[in-house]
XYZ file of C-alpha atoms in Angstrom:
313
model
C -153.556 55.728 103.197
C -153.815 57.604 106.297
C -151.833 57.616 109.220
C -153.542 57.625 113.165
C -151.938 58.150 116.606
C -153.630 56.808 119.528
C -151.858 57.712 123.071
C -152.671 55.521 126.404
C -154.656 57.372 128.431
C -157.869 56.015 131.098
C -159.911 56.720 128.328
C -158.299 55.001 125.726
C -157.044 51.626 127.767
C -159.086 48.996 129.180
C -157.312 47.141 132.137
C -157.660 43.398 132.057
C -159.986 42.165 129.815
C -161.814 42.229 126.071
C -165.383 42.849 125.196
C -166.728 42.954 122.050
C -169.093 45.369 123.114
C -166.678 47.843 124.317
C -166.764 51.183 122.287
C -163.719 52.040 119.930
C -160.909 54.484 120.996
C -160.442 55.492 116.935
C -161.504 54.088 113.345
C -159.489 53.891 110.708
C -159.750 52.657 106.866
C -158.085 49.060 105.727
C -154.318 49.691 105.004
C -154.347 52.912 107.199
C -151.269 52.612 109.732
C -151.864 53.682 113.313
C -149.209 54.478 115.950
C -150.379 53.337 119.120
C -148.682 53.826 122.745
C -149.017 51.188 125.792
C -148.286 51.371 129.724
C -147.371 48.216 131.274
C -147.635 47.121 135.241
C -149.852 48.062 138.266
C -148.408 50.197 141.370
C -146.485 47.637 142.680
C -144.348 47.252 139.827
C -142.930 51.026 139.079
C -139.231 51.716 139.725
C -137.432 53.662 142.570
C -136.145 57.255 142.008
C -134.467 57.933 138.887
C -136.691 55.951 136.367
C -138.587 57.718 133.674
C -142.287 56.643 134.444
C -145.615 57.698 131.726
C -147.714 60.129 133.512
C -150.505 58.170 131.637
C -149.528 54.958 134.103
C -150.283 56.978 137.199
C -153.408 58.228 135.995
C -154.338 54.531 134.920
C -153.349 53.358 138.642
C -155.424 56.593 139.988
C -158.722 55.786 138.489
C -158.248 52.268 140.482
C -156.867 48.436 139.968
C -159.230 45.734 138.130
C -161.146 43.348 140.472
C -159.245 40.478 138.413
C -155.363 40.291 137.278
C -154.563 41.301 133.782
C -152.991 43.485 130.867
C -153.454 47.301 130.647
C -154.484 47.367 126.773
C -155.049 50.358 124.546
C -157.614 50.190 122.017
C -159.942 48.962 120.486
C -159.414 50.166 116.785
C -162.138 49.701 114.514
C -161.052 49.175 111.270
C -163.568 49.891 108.385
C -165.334 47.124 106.519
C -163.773 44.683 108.739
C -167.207 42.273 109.661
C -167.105 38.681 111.234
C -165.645 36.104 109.032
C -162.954 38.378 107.211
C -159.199 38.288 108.490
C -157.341 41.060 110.027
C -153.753 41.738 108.812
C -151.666 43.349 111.131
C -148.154 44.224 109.688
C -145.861 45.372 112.541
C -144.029 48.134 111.288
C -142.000 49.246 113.836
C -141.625 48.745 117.616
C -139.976 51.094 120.268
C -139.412 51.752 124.103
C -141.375 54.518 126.000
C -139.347 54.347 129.497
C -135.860 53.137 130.480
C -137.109 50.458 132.915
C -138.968 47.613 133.130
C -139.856 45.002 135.409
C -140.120 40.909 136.050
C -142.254 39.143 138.627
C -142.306 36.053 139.827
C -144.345 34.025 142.897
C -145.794 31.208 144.356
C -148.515 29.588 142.380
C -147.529 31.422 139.177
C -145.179 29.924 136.556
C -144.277 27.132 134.941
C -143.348 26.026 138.459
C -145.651 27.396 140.596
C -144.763 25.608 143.950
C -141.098 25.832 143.786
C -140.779 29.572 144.799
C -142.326 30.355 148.003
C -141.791 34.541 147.887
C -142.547 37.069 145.976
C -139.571 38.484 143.688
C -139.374 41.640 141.458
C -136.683 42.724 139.280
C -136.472 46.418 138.100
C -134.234 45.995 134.771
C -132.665 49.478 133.432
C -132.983 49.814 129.592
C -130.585 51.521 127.535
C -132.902 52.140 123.964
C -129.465 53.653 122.555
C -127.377 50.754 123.060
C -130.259 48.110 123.107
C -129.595 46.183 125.942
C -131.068 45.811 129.138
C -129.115 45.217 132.565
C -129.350 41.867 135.134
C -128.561 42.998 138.046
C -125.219 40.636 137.974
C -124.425 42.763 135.217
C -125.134 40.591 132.334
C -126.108 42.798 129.433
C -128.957 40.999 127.250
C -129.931 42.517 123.725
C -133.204 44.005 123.644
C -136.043 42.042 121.407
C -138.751 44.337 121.946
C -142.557 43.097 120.903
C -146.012 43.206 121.795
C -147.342 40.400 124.319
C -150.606 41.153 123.541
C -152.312 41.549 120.310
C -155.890 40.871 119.466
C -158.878 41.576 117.853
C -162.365 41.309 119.718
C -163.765 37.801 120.889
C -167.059 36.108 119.792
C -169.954 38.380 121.353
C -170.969 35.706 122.793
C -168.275 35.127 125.325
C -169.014 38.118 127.230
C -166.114 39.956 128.832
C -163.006 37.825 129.144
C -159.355 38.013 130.833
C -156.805 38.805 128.885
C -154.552 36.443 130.182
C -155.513 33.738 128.322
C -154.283 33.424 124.758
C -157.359 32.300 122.235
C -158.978 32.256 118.390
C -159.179 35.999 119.109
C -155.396 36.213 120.182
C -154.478 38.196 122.921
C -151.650 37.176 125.212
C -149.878 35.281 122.682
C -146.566 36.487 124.183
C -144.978 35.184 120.647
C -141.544 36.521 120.737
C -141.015 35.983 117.082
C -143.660 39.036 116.659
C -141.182 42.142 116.460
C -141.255 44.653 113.904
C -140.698 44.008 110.373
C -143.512 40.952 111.217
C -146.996 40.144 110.558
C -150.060 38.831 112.662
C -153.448 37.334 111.202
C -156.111 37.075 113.338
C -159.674 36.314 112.491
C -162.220 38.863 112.992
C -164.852 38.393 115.108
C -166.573 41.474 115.625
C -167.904 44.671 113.115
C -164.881 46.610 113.148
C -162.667 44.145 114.418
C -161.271 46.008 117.213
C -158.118 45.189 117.625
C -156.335 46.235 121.463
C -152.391 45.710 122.341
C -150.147 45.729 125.427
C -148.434 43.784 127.175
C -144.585 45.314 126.253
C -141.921 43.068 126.440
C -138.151 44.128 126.279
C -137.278 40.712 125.703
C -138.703 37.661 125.978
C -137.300 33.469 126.098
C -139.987 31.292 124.208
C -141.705 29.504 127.069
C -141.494 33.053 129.446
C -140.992 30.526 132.331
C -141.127 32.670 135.412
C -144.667 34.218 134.142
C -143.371 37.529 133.101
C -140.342 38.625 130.676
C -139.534 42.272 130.569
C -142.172 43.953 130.698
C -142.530 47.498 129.711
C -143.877 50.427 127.117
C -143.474 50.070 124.625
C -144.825 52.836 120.941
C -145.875 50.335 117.974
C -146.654 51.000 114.631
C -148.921 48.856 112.594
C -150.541 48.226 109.665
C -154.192 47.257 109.521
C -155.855 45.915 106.686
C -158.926 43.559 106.347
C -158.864 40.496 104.134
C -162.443 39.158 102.896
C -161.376 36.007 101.605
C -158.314 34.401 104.060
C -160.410 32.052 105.568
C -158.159 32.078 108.892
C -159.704 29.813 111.700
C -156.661 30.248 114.046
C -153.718 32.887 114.217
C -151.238 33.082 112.185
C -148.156 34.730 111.364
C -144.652 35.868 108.722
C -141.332 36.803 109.115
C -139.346 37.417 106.356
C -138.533 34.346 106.706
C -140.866 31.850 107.952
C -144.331 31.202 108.061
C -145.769 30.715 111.896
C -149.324 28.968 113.027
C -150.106 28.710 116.300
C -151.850 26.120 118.755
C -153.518 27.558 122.559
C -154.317 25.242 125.087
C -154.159 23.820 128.762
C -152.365 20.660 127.453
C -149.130 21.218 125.411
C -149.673 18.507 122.925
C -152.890 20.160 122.314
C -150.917 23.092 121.319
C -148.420 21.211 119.141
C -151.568 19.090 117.456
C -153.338 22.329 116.471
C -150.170 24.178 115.310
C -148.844 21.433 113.590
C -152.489 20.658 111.473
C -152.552 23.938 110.360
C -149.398 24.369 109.364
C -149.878 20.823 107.336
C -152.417 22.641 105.727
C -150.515 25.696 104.878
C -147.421 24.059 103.506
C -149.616 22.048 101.037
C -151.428 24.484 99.762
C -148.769 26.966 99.450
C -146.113 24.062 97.995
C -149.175 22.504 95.642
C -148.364 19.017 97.430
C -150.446 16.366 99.001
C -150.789 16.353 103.033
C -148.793 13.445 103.337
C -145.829 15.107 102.037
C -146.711 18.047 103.789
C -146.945 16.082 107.207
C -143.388 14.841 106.322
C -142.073 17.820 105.412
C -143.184 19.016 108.773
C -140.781 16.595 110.110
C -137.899 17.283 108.164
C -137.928 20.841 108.349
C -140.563 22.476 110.517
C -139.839 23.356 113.872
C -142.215 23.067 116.746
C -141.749 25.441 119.349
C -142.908 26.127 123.013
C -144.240 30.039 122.812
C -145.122 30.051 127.084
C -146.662 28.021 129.641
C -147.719 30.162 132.032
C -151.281 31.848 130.793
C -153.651 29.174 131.824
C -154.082 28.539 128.063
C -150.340 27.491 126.961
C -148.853 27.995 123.597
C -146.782 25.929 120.913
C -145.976 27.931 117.503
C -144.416 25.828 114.624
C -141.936 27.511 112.007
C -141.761 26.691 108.465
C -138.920 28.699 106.348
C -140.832 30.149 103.285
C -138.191 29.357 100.779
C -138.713 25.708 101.018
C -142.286 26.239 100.265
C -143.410 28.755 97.996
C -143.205 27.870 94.513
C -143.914 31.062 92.846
């Protein structure tokens, strides 16, 4: 095993959308971990005086905005051997601030109630990494959660370029909150290499991230990627310690909760060794179905299973 660093840089980030035909930043083997570093926001977002602010996220804002909104992502990553059909794993190994600040927008016509705020509103929100907290600006101190909003691996080739706001098969803005370090991702592969991209650094984040941003930031992450030939994924999934997560992305909410909730019927029966119908039930004792956000076009409902009710071996 091997270890990688890739900084954020304009030639290393792609601003507001994936491609599967956009050229990798780095290759690296299966199991190799890579340290990668994001930037987070567009000029309107950075702090005052006083703030800590990348030099990388001037230079990004420099070389000029997107025509359409999005995340700044850094990637891809090829990882070797990794071809469509096979699963990439992506253990999150560790997760860390880059800057003291970050920042949370909200508008008209964004949201999970778009036409009840008429004006524009920003919030520059001071982050202490050696306490871990962040600061409201009543003064409520909240603990810092930090993850990655974004994580994804390269769409079908034959979608063409798409936004990354939109959560999908591939991933992407999954804004899962449950995703710190310590976790793991699967996402099916899609493309030779897989490429996988990230961004989108959140602080900390409420499942449902209401107000269409949470704290967003920089944010260093270390993973782990490793390709898996016979998973079979057809959706996202992903582990705690202690739970199993699948996942469900889609305009209608009980969309979301349909898909999450099938494949996690499928998981708990074939991890248990039990028939789907006690596997459906079991999903209603003990499973929990939960809103991950509503406010990327393509919404999101996880479900959580706690592994030690399942596994049998």
């Amino acid at each position: 095993m091997t270890h990688a660093t890739l900084k954020a840089s304009t030639k290393t980030c792609h601003w507001g959308f994936f491609d599967a035909t956009l050229p990798h930043a780095v290759t690296i083997s299966s199991g190799d971990e890579i340290v990668i570093d994001s930037i987070s926001g567009g000029p309107k977002n950075l702090p005052g005086d006083g703030f800590h602010v990348p030099p990388e996220l001037l230079e990004m804002h420099a070389a000029g905005e997107p025509a359409s909104p999005g995340h700044i992502l850094t990637g891809p990553v090829a990882v070797s051997g990794a071809m469509p059909g096979d699963v990439l794993q992506v253990d999150i190994l560790d997760v860390s601030l880059r800057q003291d600040w970050g920042f949370n927008y909200l508008g008209p016509l964004k949201g999970t109630l778009p036409g009840d705020f008429p004006n524009h509103h920003q919030t520059i929100i001071p982050l202490d990494a050696e306490r871990g907290v962040a600061t409201l600006p009543w003064g409520l101190e909240l603990k810092l959660a930090p993850f990655f909003g974004v994580m994804g691996v390269a769409p079908p080739p034959a979608w063409g370029r798409i936004s990354t706001i939109e959560p999908r098969v591939h991933g992407g803005n999954i804004d899962n909150k449950e995703l710190v370090a310590g976790t793991t991702l699967f996402l099916p592969v899609f493309a030779e290499g897989a490429l996988f991209s990230c961004g989108d650094g959140h602080g900390a984040q409420g499942d449902g991230e209401v107000c269409v941003t949470a704290i967003e930031t920089a944010l260093q992450g270390r993973f782990r990627l490793s390709v898996l030939k016979s998973r079979g994924l057809s959706y996202p999934q992903a582990e705690t310690p202690t739970h199993y997560i699948t996942m469900g992305m889609n305009p209608d909410l009980d969309r979301c909760a349909e898909m999450a909730l099938r494949d996690m019927i499928t998981l708990v029966s074939q991890r248990a060794g039990i028939s789907r119908e006690d596997a459906y039930m079991l999903c209603s004792l003990a499973g929990d179905l939960r809103i991950t956000q509503t406010v990327n076009r393509e919404k999101g409902v996880h479900m959580m299973m706690a592994k030690h009710l399942i596994d049998t071996h």
